[in-house]
Short mmCIF file of C-alpha atoms and ligand atoms in Angstrom, two decimals:
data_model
loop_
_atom_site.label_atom_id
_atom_site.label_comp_id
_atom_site.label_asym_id
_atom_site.label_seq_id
_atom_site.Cartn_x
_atom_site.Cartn_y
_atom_site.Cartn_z
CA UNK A 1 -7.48 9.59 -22.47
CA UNK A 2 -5.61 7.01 -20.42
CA UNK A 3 -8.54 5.67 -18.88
CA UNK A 4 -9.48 4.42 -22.14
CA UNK A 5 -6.54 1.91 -22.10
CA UNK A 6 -8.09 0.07 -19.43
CA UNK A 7 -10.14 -2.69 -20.42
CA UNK A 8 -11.71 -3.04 -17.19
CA UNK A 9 -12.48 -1.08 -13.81
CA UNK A 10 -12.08 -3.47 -10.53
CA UNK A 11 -12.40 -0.57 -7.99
CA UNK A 12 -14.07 2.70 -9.07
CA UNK A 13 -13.05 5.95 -7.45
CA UNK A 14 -16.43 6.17 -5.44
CA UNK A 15 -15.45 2.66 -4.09
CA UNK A 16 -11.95 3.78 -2.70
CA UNK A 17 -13.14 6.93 -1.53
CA UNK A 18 -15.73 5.15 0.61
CA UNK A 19 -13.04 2.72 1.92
CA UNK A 20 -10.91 5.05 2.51
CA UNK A 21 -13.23 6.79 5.03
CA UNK A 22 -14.37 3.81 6.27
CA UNK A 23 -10.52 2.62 7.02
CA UNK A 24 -9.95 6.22 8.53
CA UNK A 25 -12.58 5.25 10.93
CA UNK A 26 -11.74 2.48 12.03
CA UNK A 27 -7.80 3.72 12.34
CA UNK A 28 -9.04 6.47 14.97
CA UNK A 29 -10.71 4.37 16.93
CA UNK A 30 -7.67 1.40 17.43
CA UNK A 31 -5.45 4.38 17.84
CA UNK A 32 -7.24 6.57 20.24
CA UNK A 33 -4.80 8.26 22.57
CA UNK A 34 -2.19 6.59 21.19
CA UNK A 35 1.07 7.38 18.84
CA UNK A 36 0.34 6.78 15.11
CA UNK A 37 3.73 6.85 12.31
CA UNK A 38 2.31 5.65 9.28
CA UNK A 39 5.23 4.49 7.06
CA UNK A 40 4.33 4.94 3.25
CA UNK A 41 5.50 2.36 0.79
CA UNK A 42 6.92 4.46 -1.99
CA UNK A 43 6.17 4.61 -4.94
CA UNK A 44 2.70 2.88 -4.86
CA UNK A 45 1.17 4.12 -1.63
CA UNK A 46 1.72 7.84 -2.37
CA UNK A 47 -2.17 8.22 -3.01
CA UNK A 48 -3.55 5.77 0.16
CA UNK A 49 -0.77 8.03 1.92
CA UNK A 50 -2.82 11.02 0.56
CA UNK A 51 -6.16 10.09 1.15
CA UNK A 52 -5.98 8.14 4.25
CA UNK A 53 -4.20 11.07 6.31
CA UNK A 54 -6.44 14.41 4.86
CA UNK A 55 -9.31 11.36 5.95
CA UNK A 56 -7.72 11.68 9.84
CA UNK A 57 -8.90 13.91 12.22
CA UNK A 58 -6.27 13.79 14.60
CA UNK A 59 -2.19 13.91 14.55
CA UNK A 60 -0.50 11.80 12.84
CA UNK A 61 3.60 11.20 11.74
CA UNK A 62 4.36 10.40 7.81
CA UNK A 63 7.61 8.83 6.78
CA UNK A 64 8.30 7.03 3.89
CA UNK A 65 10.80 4.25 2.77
CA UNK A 66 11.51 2.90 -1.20
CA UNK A 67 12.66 -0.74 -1.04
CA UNK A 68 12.95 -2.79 -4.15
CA UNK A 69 12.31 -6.52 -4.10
CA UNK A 70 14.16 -8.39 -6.75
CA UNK A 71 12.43 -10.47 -9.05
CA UNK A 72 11.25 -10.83 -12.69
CA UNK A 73 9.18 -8.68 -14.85
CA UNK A 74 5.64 -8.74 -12.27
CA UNK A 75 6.61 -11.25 -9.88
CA UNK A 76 8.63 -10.54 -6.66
CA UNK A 77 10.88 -12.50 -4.97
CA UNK A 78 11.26 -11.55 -1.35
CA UNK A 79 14.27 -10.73 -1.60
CA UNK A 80 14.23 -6.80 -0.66
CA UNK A 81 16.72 -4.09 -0.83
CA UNK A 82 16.44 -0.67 0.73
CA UNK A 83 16.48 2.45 -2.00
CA UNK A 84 15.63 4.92 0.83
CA UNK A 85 15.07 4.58 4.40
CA UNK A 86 13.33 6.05 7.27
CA UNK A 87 14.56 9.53 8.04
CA UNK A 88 14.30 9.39 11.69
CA UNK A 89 14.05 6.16 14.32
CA UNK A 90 11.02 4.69 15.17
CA UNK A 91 11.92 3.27 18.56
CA UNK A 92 9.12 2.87 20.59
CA UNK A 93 6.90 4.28 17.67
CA UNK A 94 3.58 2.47 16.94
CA UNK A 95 3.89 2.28 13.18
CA UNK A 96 1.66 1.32 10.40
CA UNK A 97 2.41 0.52 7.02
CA UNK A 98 0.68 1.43 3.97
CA UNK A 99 0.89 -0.27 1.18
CA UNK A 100 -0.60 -0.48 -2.09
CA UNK A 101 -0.95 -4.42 -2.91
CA UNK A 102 -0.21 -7.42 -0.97
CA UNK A 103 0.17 -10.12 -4.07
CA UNK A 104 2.66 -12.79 -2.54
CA UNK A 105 3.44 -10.68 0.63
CA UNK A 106 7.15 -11.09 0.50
CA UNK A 107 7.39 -7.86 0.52
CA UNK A 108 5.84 -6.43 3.31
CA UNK A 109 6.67 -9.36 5.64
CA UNK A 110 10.12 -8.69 5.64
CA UNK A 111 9.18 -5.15 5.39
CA UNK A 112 7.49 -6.05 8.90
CA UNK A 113 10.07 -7.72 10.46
CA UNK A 114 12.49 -5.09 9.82
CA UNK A 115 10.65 -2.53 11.20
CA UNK A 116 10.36 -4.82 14.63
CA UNK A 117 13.56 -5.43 14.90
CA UNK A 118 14.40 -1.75 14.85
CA UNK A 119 12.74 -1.56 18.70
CA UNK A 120 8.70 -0.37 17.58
CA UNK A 121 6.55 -0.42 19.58
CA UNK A 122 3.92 -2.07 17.28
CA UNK A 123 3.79 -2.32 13.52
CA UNK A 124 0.72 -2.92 11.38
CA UNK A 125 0.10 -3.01 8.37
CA UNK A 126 -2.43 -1.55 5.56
CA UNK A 127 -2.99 -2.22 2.02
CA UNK A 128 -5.64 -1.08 -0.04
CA UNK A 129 -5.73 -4.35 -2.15
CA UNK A 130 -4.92 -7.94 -1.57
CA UNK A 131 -4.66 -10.57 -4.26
CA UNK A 132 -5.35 -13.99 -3.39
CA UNK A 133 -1.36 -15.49 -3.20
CA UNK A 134 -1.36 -13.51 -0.07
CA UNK A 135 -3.16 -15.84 1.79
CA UNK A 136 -0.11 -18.26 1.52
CA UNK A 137 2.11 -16.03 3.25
CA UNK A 138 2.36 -15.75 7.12
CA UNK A 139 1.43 -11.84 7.11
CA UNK A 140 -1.07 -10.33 9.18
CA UNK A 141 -2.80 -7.56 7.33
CA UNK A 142 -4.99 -5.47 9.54
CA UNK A 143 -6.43 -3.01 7.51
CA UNK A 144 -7.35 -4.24 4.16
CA UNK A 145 -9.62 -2.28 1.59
CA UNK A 146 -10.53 -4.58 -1.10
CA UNK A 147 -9.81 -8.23 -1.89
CA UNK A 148 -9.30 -8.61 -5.78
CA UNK A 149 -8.56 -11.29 -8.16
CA UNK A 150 -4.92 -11.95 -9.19
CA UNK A 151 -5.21 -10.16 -12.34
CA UNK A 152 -2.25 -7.52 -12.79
CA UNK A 153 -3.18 -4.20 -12.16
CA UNK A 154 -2.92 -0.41 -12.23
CA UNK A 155 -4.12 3.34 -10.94
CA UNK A 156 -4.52 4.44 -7.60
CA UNK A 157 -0.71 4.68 -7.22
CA UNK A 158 0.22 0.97 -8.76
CA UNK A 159 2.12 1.30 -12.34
CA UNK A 160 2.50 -0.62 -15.22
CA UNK A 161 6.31 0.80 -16.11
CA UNK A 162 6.02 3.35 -14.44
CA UNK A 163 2.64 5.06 -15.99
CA UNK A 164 -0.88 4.73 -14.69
CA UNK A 165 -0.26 5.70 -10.96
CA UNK A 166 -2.26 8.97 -11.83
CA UNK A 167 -5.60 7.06 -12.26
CA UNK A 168 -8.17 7.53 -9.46
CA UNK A 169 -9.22 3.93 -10.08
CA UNK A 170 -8.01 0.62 -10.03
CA UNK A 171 -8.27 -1.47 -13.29
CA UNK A 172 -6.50 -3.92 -16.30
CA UNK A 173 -4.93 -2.42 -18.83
CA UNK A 174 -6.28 -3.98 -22.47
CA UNK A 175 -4.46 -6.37 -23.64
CA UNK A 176 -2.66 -4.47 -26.76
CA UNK A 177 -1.30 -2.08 -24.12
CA UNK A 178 1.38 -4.88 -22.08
CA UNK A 179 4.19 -4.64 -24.38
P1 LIG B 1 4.58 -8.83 -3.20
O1 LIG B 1 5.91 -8.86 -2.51
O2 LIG B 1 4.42 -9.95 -4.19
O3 LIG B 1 3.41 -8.78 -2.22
O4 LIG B 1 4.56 -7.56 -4.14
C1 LIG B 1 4.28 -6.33 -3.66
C2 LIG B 1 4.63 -5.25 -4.66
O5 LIG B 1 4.57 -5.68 -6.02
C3 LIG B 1 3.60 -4.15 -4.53
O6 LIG B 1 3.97 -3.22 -3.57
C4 LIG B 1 3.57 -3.58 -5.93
O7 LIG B 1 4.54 -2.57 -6.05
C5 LIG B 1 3.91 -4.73 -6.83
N1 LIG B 1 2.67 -5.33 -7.39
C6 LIG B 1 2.09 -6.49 -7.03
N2 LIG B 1 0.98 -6.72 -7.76
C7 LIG B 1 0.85 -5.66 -8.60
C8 LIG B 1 -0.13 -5.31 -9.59
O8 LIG B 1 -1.13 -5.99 -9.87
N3 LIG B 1 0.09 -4.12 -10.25
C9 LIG B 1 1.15 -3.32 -10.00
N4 LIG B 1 2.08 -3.61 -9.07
C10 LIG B 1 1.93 -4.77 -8.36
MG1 LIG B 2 4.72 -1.19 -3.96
#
């Protein structure tokens, strides 16, 4: 059983189910009568993706984009590279962006700013969980579903070389199991 390889739960499944109605919500209402493109963050955000849009009960545009930030082992370095892009323009489009983490927030601030600069109308962004390092970037997260410590972590879409996306929770792998 995988889930016995985590040494400790920080969100359970009941938790993240509940936020992720709760986020649904509160996306309906800012976006009444209005255009919603929510860009998914791949790989991580395939199960916010999921969840958040079967959680909407109204229209709503998916596209996803891959980008890469460079960096060592778990840190990244702002420095981003595109792996795959939109597949259609967004000019004009109110967009939001969902994410998995925000840990240092290079990421999706340039992710942000590229998006702008490609003529949206707005872009926002989501992510399910912030660490605390985010704080110290300039990056306005509107939607956020849990605040956690700055432990490394996995499930709910976030990996640990590329395994543990498939948990429905979010937790630390023991020890033994970082190689
Ligand atoms: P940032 O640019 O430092 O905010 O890093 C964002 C990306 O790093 C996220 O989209 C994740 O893919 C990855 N990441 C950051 N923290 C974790 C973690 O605790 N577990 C797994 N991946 C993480
Ligand atoms: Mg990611």
């Amino acid at each position: 059983m995988i889930g016995n390889e985590v040494e400790r739960v920080v969100v359970t499944e009941d938790e993240i189910s509940a936020k992720v109605k709760e986020l649904a919500g509160r996306i309906e209402t800012d976006y009444r009568d209005r255009d919603l493109l929510m860009v998914g963050v791949l790989k991580g955000a395939i199960m916010a993706m999921a969840d958040l849009s079967r959680a909407l009960q109204r229209h709503v545009d998916m596209d996803w984009m891959a980008v890469s930030s460079y960096g060592s082992g778990t840190k990244s370095s702002g420095v981003v590279r595109i792996l795959k892009d939109l597949d259609r323009d967004i000019t004009g489009r109110e967009v939001l962006i969902v994410e998995d983490i925000v840990d240092s927030g290079l990421t999706l601030s340039w992710l942000k700013a590229n998006l702008e600069s490609r003529g949206a109308k707005s872009v926002e962004i989501l992510a399910i969980l912030r660490k605390p390092d985010a704080a110290k970037v300039d990056v306005k997260v509107k939607y956020v579903g849990f605040e956690i410590p700055a432990d490394f972590v996995v499930g709910y879409g976030l990996d640990y070389n590329e395994k543990y996306r498939n948990l429905p929770f979010v937790g630390v792998l023991a020890k033994h199991m970082y190689s």
